[in-house]
């Protein structure tokens, strides 16, 4: 219904606007850098230190990610309602401010309830940013006649991961009680991202109100199921990877460089996937990416060799944030523009539900087996998601 044309179709004024739109998308990508790369995924780097200092089990550690996902679930549901009244610009900015504030609150107290509340608030902010930014990026993709703004936006999570991985492990490994300082530093990074992305959240054309928009889920139910399984699986990899490496007594420099590689790989993913998202049906892209994710998760189980782990995180980074991009492209191609926000909010709610269950379930299983069970969980659910996505009709 609304296919994304390839960049080759952009001529005249569109081709002249494309570099500016891509630069705007890059600044908008600081939204996913903050809401996902810093607020959500950096917790995996701090988890070993917080477990040591606060004497947590893996199930307790996973529950913090679950609390973040519950907040994400509530935020996604709220965004679906807000889309009827608010513009995406206001929603995006509110989410950025809430995310930065929640990260600062995480550093205030070591009380378990306080940390659960702060992580839930960060989840709410992350959902507002994720959905509103996705809608803005979709409109930029329409203006640029290219899927690039969408993939650039979601690849921003890689920047947050790379920045976090460069300094967090060395800070907290030898001094676990420094984790509040780490959260303070992450809050500063998130606030900086808020300032730089503030004007990028504007759209050139008048923003569409969604008062008449509807959630178009029935025709996308296979995509929704695949998204649910992916959400429950992928989050276990990024949440517990550092814990698994710590259990294997992996040197700090290896943990740090592996996370930086994960982030850099996610940042470069658009160059790999843009041509395919523009040329292939979104269902084929989604199936391919999910299958590669399952293989990358399984590869981390094959050996504790640094080379093998590096290949695993490179493959994982190049694919995991392409899943939301492919789902957003699917929504854009299957629904009317006024339906983009409510439909994306609905699928983000499904995504959040998977993220809510996944970390707690994986952590509970790992407590009775080993930390490697979290990687088995990630590989199994991503493989199941690929099978479901393969049945989605164009």
PDB file of C-alpha atoms in Angstrom, residues 24-164:
ATOM      1  CA  UNK A  24      18.618  14.713  10.586  1.00  0.00           C
ATOM      2  CA  UNK A  25      18.036  10.959  10.922  1.00  0.00           C
ATOM      3  CA  UNK A  26      21.526  10.608  12.402  1.00  0.00           C
ATOM      4  CA  UNK A  27      20.706  13.184  15.091  1.00  0.00           C
ATOM      5  CA  UNK A  28      17.315  11.565  15.643  1.00  0.00           C
ATOM      6  CA  UNK A  29      19.187   8.272  16.117  1.00  0.00           C
ATOM      7  CA  UNK A  30      20.515   9.675  19.387  1.00  0.00           C
ATOM      8  CA  UNK A  31      17.029   8.771  20.600  1.00  0.00           C
ATOM      9  CA  UNK A  32      17.647   5.043  20.248  1.00  0.00           C
ATOM     10  CA  UNK A  33      21.227   5.593  21.456  1.00  0.00           C
ATOM     11  CA  UNK A  34      19.811   6.960  24.699  1.00  0.00           C
ATOM     12  CA  UNK A  35      16.598   4.966  25.133  1.00  0.00           C
ATOM     13  CA  UNK A  36      18.068   1.612  24.072  1.00  0.00           C
ATOM     14  CA  UNK A  37      21.863   1.612  23.860  1.00  0.00           C
ATOM     15  CA  UNK A  38      22.406   3.568  27.083  1.00  0.00           C
ATOM     16  CA  UNK A  39      19.245   3.125  29.143  1.00  0.00           C
ATOM     17  CA  UNK A  40      18.430  -0.508  28.353  1.00  0.00           C
ATOM     18  CA  UNK A  41      21.491  -2.378  27.094  1.00  0.00           C
ATOM     19  CA  UNK A  42      24.163  -0.750  29.276  1.00  0.00           C
ATOM     20  CA  UNK A  43      22.538  -2.462  32.252  1.00  0.00           C
ATOM     21  CA  UNK A  44      24.043  -5.697  30.962  1.00  0.00           C
ATOM     22  CA  UNK A  45      27.497  -4.191  31.524  1.00  0.00           C
ATOM     23  CA  UNK A  46      26.662  -3.066  35.056  1.00  0.00           C
ATOM     24  CA  UNK A  47      24.840  -6.249  36.034  1.00  0.00           C
ATOM     25  CA  UNK A  48      27.951  -8.173  37.264  1.00  0.00           C
ATOM     26  CA  UNK A  49      29.038  -5.274  39.498  1.00  0.00           C
ATOM     27  CA  UNK A  50      25.546  -4.721  40.888  1.00  0.00           C
ATOM     28  CA  UNK A  51      25.153  -8.462  41.547  1.00  0.00           C
ATOM     29  CA  UNK A  52      28.400  -8.473  43.489  1.00  0.00           C
ATOM     30  CA  UNK A  53      27.779  -5.307  45.469  1.00  0.00           C
ATOM     31  CA  UNK A  54      24.077  -5.922  46.170  1.00  0.00           C
ATOM     32  CA  UNK A  55      24.263  -9.730  46.494  1.00  0.00           C
ATOM     33  CA  UNK A  56      21.661 -10.552  43.839  1.00  0.00           C
ATOM     34  CA  UNK A  57      20.782 -13.847  42.188  1.00  0.00           C
ATOM     35  CA  UNK A  58      20.474 -13.985  38.397  1.00  0.00           C
ATOM     36  CA  UNK A  59      16.688 -14.033  38.771  1.00  0.00           C
ATOM     37  CA  UNK A  60      16.827 -10.797  40.794  1.00  0.00           C
ATOM     38  CA  UNK A  61      19.136  -9.258  38.219  1.00  0.00           C
ATOM     39  CA  UNK A  62      16.798 -10.340  35.428  1.00  0.00           C
ATOM     40  CA  UNK A  63      13.841  -8.870  37.317  1.00  0.00           C
ATOM     41  CA  UNK A  64      15.368  -5.397  36.921  1.00  0.00           C
ATOM     42  CA  UNK A  65      15.314  -5.864  33.163  1.00  0.00           C
ATOM     43  CA  UNK A  66      11.757  -7.157  33.519  1.00  0.00           C
ATOM     44  CA  UNK A  67      10.817  -3.983  35.451  1.00  0.00           C
ATOM     45  CA  UNK A  68      12.328  -1.931  32.632  1.00  0.00           C
ATOM     46  CA  UNK A  69      10.263  -3.945  30.168  1.00  0.00           C
ATOM     47  CA  UNK A  70       7.079  -3.483  32.208  1.00  0.00           C
ATOM     48  CA  UNK A  71       7.670   0.253  32.032  1.00  0.00           C
ATOM     49  CA  UNK A  72       8.296  -0.149  28.306  1.00  0.00           C
ATOM     50  CA  UNK A  73       4.993  -2.009  28.021  1.00  0.00           C
ATOM     51  CA  UNK A  74       3.127   0.759  29.847  1.00  0.00           C
ATOM     52  CA  UNK A  75       4.912   3.405  27.789  1.00  0.00           C
ATOM     53  CA  UNK A  76       3.994   1.707  24.524  1.00  0.00           C
ATOM     54  CA  UNK A  77       0.353   1.472  25.586  1.00  0.00           C
ATOM     55  CA  UNK A  78       0.402   5.134  26.611  1.00  0.00           C
ATOM     56  CA  UNK A  79       1.980   6.120  23.301  1.00  0.00           C
ATOM     57  CA  UNK A  80      -0.876   4.441  21.478  1.00  0.00           C
ATOM     58  CA  UNK A  81      -3.280   6.750  23.336  1.00  0.00           C
ATOM     59  CA  UNK A  82      -1.021   9.793  23.094  1.00  0.00           C
ATOM     60  CA  UNK A  83      -0.790   9.344  19.319  1.00  0.00           C
ATOM     61  CA  UNK A  84      -4.448  10.319  19.150  1.00  0.00           C
ATOM     62  CA  UNK A  85      -3.815  13.671  20.833  1.00  0.00           C
ATOM     63  CA  UNK A  86      -0.126  14.538  20.670  1.00  0.00           C
ATOM     64  CA  UNK A  87       2.318  15.044  17.846  1.00  0.00           C
ATOM     65  CA  UNK A  88       5.294  12.662  17.573  1.00  0.00           C
ATOM     66  CA  UNK A  89       7.677  15.572  18.183  1.00  0.00           C
ATOM     67  CA  UNK A  90       6.309  16.284  21.665  1.00  0.00           C
ATOM     68  CA  UNK A  91       6.156  12.570  22.500  1.00  0.00           C
ATOM     69  CA  UNK A  92       9.776  12.020  21.443  1.00  0.00           C
ATOM     70  CA  UNK A  93      11.074  14.954  23.491  1.00  0.00           C
ATOM     71  CA  UNK A  94       9.120  13.941  26.583  1.00  0.00           C
ATOM     72  CA  UNK A  95      10.540  10.419  26.308  1.00  0.00           C
ATOM     73  CA  UNK A  96      14.112  11.710  26.034  1.00  0.00           C
ATOM     74  CA  UNK A  97      13.740  13.875  29.146  1.00  0.00           C
ATOM     75  CA  UNK A  98      12.114  11.058  31.111  1.00  0.00           C
ATOM     76  CA  UNK A  99      14.870   8.623  30.113  1.00  0.00           C
ATOM     77  CA  UNK A 100      17.648  10.958  31.265  1.00  0.00           C
ATOM     78  CA  UNK A 101      15.866  11.625  34.545  1.00  0.00           C
ATOM     79  CA  UNK A 102      15.287   7.921  35.207  1.00  0.00           C
ATOM     80  CA  UNK A 103      18.968   7.134  34.624  1.00  0.00           C
ATOM     81  CA  UNK A 104      19.923   9.799  37.150  1.00  0.00           C
ATOM     82  CA  UNK A 105      17.416   8.350  39.641  1.00  0.00           C
ATOM     83  CA  UNK A 106      18.994   4.887  39.266  1.00  0.00           C
ATOM     84  CA  UNK A 107      22.194   6.246  40.824  1.00  0.00           C
ATOM     85  CA  UNK A 108      20.471   7.606  43.936  1.00  0.00           C
ATOM     86  CA  UNK A 109      19.715   4.470  45.956  1.00  0.00           C
ATOM     87  CA  UNK A 110      20.725   0.813  46.162  1.00  0.00           C
ATOM     88  CA  UNK A 111      17.324  -0.193  47.547  1.00  0.00           C
ATOM     89  CA  UNK A 112      15.852  -2.892  45.354  1.00  0.00           C
ATOM     90  CA  UNK A 113      12.395  -1.275  45.155  1.00  0.00           C
ATOM     91  CA  UNK A 114      13.902   2.095  44.234  1.00  0.00           C
ATOM     92  CA  UNK A 115      15.972   0.496  41.481  1.00  0.00           C
ATOM     93  CA  UNK A 116      12.948  -1.392  40.146  1.00  0.00           C
ATOM     94  CA  UNK A 117      10.977   1.882  40.024  1.00  0.00           C
ATOM     95  CA  UNK A 118      13.764   3.789  38.290  1.00  0.00           C
ATOM     96  CA  UNK A 119      14.243   1.050  35.710  1.00  0.00           C
ATOM     97  CA  UNK A 120      10.487   0.979  35.052  1.00  0.00           C
ATOM     98  CA  UNK A 121      10.475   4.768  34.528  1.00  0.00           C
ATOM     99  CA  UNK A 122      13.356   4.412  32.077  1.00  0.00           C
ATOM    100  CA  UNK A 123      11.269   1.851  30.209  1.00  0.00           C
ATOM    101  CA  UNK A 124       8.347   4.258  29.895  1.00  0.00           C
ATOM    102  CA  UNK A 125      10.622   6.945  28.478  1.00  0.00           C
ATOM    103  CA  UNK A 126      12.267   4.475  26.124  1.00  0.00           C
ATOM    104  CA  UNK A 127       8.929   3.413  24.642  1.00  0.00           C
ATOM    105  CA  UNK A 128       7.885   7.019  23.998  1.00  0.00           C
ATOM    106  CA  UNK A 129      11.172   7.641  22.172  1.00  0.00           C
ATOM    107  CA  UNK A 130      11.061   4.349  20.264  1.00  0.00           C
ATOM    108  CA  UNK A 131       7.553   4.759  18.856  1.00  0.00           C
ATOM    109  CA  UNK A 132       7.566   8.515  18.209  1.00  0.00           C
ATOM    110  CA  UNK A 133      11.040   8.400  16.657  1.00  0.00           C
ATOM    111  CA  UNK A 134      10.002   5.488  14.451  1.00  0.00           C
ATOM    112  CA  UNK A 135       7.040   7.477  13.112  1.00  0.00           C
ATOM    113  CA  UNK A 136       9.232  10.525  12.446  1.00  0.00           C
ATOM    114  CA  UNK A 137      11.828   8.341  10.706  1.00  0.00           C
ATOM    115  CA  UNK A 138       9.088   6.761   8.566  1.00  0.00           C
ATOM    116  CA  UNK A 139       8.005  10.190   7.371  1.00  0.00           C
ATOM    117  CA  UNK A 140      11.612  11.074   6.594  1.00  0.00           C
ATOM    118  CA  UNK A 141      11.868   7.832   4.605  1.00  0.00           C
ATOM    119  CA  UNK A 142       8.838   8.907   2.584  1.00  0.00           C
ATOM    120  CA  UNK A 143      10.430  12.313   1.903  1.00  0.00           C
ATOM    121  CA  UNK A 144      13.802  10.780   0.978  1.00  0.00           C
ATOM    122  CA  UNK A 145      12.217   7.930  -1.012  1.00  0.00           C
ATOM    123  CA  UNK A 146      14.612   5.589   0.750  1.00  0.00           C
ATOM    124  CA  UNK A 147      14.495   3.283   3.804  1.00  0.00           C
ATOM    125  CA  UNK A 148      17.765   4.828   5.048  1.00  0.00           C
ATOM    126  CA  UNK A 149      16.227   7.191   7.663  1.00  0.00           C
ATOM    127  CA  UNK A 150      14.508   4.196   9.308  1.00  0.00           C
ATOM    128  CA  UNK A 151      17.609   1.992   9.482  1.00  0.00           C
ATOM    129  CA  UNK A 152      19.793   4.950  10.548  1.00  0.00           C
ATOM    130  CA  UNK A 153      17.367   5.747  13.362  1.00  0.00           C
ATOM    131  CA  UNK A 154      17.358   2.238  14.809  1.00  0.00           C
ATOM    132  CA  UNK A 155      21.122   1.811  14.380  1.00  0.00           C
ATOM    133  CA  UNK A 156      21.616   4.597  16.915  1.00  0.00           C
ATOM    134  CA  UNK A 157      21.358   1.956  19.647  1.00  0.00           C
ATOM    135  CA  UNK A 158      24.787   0.770  18.522  1.00  0.00           C
ATOM    136  CA  UNK A 159      26.312   4.139  19.382  1.00  0.00           C
ATOM    137  CA  UNK A 160      24.960   3.907  22.904  1.00  0.00           C
ATOM    138  CA  UNK A 161      26.319   0.371  23.279  1.00  0.00           C
ATOM    139  CA  UNK A 162      29.770   1.335  21.958  1.00  0.00           C
ATOM    140  CA  UNK A 163      30.029   4.405  24.201  1.00  0.00           C
ATOM    141  CA  UNK A 164      28.959   2.377  27.239  1.00  0.00           C
TER     142      UNK A 164
END
